[in-house]
XYZ file of C-alpha atoms in Angstrom:
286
model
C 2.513 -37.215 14.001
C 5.706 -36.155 16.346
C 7.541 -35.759 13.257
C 4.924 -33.339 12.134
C 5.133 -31.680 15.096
C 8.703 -31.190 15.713
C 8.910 -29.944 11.649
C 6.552 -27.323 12.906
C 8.617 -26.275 16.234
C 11.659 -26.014 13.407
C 10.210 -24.313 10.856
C 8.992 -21.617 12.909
C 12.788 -20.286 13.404
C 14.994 -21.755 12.041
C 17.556 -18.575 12.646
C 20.809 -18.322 14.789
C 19.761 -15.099 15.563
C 18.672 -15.246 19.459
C 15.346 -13.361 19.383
C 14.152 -11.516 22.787
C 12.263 -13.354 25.453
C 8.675 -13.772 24.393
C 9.122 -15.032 20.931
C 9.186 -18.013 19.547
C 12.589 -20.697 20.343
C 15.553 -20.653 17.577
C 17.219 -23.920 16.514
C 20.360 -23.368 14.600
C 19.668 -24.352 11.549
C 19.710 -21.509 8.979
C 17.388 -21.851 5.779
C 16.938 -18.076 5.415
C 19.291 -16.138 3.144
C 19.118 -12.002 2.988
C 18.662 -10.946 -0.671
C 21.358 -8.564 -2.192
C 19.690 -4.936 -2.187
C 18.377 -3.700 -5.931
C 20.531 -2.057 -8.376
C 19.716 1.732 -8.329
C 19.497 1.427 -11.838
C 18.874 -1.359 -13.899
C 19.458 -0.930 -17.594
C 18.634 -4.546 -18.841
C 14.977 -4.389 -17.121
C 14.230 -2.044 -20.018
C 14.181 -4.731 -22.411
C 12.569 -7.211 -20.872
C 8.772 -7.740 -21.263
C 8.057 -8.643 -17.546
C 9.178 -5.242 -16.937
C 6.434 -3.651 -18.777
C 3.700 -6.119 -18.248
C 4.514 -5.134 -14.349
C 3.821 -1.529 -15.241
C 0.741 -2.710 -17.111
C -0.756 -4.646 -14.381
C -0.269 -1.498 -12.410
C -1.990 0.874 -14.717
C -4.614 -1.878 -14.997
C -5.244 -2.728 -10.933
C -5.171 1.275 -10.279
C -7.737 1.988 -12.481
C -10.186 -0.872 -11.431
C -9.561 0.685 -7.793
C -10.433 4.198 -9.036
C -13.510 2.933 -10.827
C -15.090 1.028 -8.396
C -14.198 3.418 -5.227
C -15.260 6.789 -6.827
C -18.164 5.230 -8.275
C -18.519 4.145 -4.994
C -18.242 7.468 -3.126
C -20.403 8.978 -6.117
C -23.179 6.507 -4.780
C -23.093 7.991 -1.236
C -22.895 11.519 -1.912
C -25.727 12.011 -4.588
C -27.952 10.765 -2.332
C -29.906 12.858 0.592
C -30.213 10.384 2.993
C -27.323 8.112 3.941
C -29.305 5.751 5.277
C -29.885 4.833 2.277
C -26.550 4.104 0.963
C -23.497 2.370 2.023
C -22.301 5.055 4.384
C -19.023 5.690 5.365
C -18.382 2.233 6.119
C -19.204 1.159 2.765
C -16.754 3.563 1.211
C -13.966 2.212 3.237
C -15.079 -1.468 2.599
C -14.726 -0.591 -0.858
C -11.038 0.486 -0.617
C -10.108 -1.989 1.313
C -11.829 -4.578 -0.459
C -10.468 -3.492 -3.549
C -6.755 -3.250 -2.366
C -7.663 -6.662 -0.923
C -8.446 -8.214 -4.231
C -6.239 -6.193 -6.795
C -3.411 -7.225 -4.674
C -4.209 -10.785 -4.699
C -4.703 -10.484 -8.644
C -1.566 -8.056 -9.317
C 1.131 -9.291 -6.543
C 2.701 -12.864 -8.423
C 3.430 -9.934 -11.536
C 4.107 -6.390 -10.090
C 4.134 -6.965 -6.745
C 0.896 -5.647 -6.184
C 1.921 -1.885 -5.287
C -1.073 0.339 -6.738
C 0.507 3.340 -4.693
C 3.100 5.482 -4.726
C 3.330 5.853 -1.618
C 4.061 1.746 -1.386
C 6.307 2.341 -3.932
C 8.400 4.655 -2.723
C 8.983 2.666 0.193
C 9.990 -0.473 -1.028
C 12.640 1.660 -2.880
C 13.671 3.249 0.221
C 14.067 -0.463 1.460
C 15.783 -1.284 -1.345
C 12.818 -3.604 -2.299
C 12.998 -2.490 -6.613
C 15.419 -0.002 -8.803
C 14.864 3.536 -9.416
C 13.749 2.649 -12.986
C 11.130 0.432 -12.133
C 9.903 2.563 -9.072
C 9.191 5.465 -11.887
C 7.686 3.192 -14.006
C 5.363 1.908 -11.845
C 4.775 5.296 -10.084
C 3.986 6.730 -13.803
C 1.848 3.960 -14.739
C -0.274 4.294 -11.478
C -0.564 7.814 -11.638
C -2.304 7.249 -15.482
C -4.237 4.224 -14.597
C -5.961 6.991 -11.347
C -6.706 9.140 -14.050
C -8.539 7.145 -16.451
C -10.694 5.600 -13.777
C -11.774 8.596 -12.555
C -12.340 9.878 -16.135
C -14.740 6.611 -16.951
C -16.462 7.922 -14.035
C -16.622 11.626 -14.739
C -18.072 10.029 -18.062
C -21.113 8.205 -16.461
C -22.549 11.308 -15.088
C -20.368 14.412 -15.426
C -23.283 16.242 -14.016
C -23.589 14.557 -10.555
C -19.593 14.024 -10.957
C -18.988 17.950 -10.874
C -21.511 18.517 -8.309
C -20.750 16.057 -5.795
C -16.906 16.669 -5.031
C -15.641 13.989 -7.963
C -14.168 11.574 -5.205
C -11.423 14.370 -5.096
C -9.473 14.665 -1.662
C -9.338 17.689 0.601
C -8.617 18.678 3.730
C -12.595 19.385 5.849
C -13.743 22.594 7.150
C -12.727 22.203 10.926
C -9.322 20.709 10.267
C -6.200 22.354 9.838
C -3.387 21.517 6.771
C -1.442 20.189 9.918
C -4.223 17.951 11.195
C -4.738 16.876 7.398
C -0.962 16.101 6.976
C -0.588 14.416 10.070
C -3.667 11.954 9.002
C -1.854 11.533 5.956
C 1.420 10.849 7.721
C -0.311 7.896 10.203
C -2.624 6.445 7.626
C -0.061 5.714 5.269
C 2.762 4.685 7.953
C -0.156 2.037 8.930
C -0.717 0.610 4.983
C 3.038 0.614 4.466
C 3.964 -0.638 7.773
C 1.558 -3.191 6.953
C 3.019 -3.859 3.432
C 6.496 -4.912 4.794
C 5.579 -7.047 7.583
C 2.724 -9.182 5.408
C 5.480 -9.519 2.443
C 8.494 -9.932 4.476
C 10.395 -12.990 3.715
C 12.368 -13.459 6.718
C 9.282 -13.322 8.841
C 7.394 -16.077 6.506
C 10.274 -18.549 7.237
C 10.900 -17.461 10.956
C 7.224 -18.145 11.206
C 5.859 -20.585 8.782
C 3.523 -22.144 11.230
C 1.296 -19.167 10.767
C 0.057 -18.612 7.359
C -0.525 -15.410 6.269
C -2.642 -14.390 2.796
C -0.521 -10.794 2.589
C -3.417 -9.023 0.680
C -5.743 -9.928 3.570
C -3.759 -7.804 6.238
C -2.936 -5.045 3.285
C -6.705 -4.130 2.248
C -7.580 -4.714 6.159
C -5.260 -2.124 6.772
C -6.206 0.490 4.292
C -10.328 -0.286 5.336
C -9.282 0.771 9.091
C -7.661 3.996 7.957
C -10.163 5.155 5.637
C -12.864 4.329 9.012
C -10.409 6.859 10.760
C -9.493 9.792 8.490
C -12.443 9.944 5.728
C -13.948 12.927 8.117
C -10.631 14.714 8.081
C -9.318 14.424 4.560
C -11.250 12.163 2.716
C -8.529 9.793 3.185
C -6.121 9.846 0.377
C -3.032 7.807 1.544
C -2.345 7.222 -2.162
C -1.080 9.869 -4.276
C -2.581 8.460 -7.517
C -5.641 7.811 -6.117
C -5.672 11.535 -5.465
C -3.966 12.816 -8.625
C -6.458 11.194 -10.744
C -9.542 12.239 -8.827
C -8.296 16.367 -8.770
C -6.973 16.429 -12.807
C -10.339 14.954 -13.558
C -12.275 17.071 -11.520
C -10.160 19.739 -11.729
C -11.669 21.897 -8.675
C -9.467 25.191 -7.042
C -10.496 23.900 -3.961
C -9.452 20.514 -4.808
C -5.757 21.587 -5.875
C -5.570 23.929 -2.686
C -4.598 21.401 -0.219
C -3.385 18.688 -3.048
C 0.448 19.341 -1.745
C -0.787 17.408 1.912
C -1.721 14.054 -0.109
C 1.494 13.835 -1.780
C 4.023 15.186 1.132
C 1.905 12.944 4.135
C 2.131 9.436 1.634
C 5.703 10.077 1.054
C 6.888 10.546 4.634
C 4.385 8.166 6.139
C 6.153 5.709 3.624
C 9.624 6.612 4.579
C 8.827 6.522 8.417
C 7.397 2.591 7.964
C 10.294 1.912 5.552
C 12.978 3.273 8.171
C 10.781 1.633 11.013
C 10.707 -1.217 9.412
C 14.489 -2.038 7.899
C 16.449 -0.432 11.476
C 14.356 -1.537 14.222
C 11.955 -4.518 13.280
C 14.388 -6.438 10.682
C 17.450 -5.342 13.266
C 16.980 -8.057 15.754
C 19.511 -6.965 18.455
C 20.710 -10.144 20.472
C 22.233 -12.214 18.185
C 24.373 -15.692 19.053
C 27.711 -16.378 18.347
């Protein structure tokens, strides 16, 4: 039993970095090495079959989301009475749920991304290459699409009439106040991303367990709570491609710039936030 407990005093840092007063105690043992950064470009990934089963499992994952939240938001809107539905907070139980369990599924083969937005951050961290970053960006982008086409195809009617799950900016809100939304909501989810899935922080603190899709789809329910009355909450620029081309609204392609511009930068913001100032513990020991 004491050796139990001392393994657990250990494992939780096991750094020589000194960490500021209120964390956890370092020993000096060291079992945590940094991982070299990816290539920019990485020719040989091209012919290897996990590359493109990773892109698969990423068209596949994004369209299941796309299904079962439009449908979802399809649900509340065609009927008069929300009462009678699953509200608001159904619709963001949905996305989270589904980014909770599509992450779980998708994570041991692509890493889980179904965004962009998550994407493009991990890049900026130097997380993936370029080449697979496209791929997957690509692939997520046409798994959107067809989702939101297999619902367009259920009803095309009620599909057309009801907004198509497509994401825009509400009367009352300016661009701004939509891009800003988009800016925070996805610095949250991406924020979120890195510190669930960073490595150094499972070994510096093994004694708490963490499921990483838990936090991730916790994280995107939250934000959808917060900005579905301001933009619909898009946060993901597939999930919003694929809901205007298939519904393929002016209105919808008027403000369609703010849910790829707000993603990107929220991503950047976490990524930067992240890689300087979280992963850049500052007192460190001889």
């Amino acid at each position: 039993m004491e050796s139990k407990e001392e393994d657990v005093r250990v494992g939780a840092n096991k750094y020589s970095e000194r960490q500021p007063i209120g964390t956890a105690a370092q020993s000096q043992d060291k079992d945590y090495k940094e991982p070299p950064p990816a290539p920019l470009f990485e020719p040989g990934e091209l012919t290897s079959w996990s590359f493109y089963r990773a892109g698969i499992a990423e068209f596949v994952a994004t369209f299941l989301f796309l299904y079962i939240t439009i449908l979802t938001v399809m649900g509340v809107s065609k009927s008069d009475s929300k009462c009678s539905t699953v509200g608001i907070q159904g619709i963001a139980w949905a996305f989270g749920g589904m980014i909770f369990a599509l992450v779980y599924c998708t994570a041991g083969i692509s890493g889980g991304h179904i965004n962009p937005a998550v994407t493009f951050g991990l890049f900026l961290a130097r997380k993936l290459s370029l080449t697979r970053a496209v791929f997957y960006i690509v692939m997520q982008c046409l798994g959107a699409i067809c989702g939101a086409g297999v619902v367009k195809g259920f009803g095309e009617t009620l599909y057309m009439t009801k907004g198509g799950g497509a994401n825009t900016v509400a009367h009352g809100y300016t661009k701004g106040s939509g891009l800003g939304a988009e800016i925070i909501g996805t610095f949250v989810l991406v924020y979120t991303v890195f510190s669930a899935t960073d490595a150094k922080r499972s070994a510096r603190d093994s004694h708490v367990p963490i499921l990483a899709p838990l936090p991730i789809g916790f994280a995107v329910f939250l934000v959808h709570l917060a900005t579905i009355p301001i933009t619909g909450t898009g946060i993901n620029p597939a999930r919003s491609l694929g809901a205007a081309i298939i519904y393929n609204k002016s209105h919808a392609w008027d403000d369609h710039w703010v849910f790829w511009v707000g993603p990107f930068i929220g991503a950047a913001l976490a990524a930067l936030y992240h890689q300087v100032v979280i992963r850049a513990i500052p007192f460190k020991s001889k």
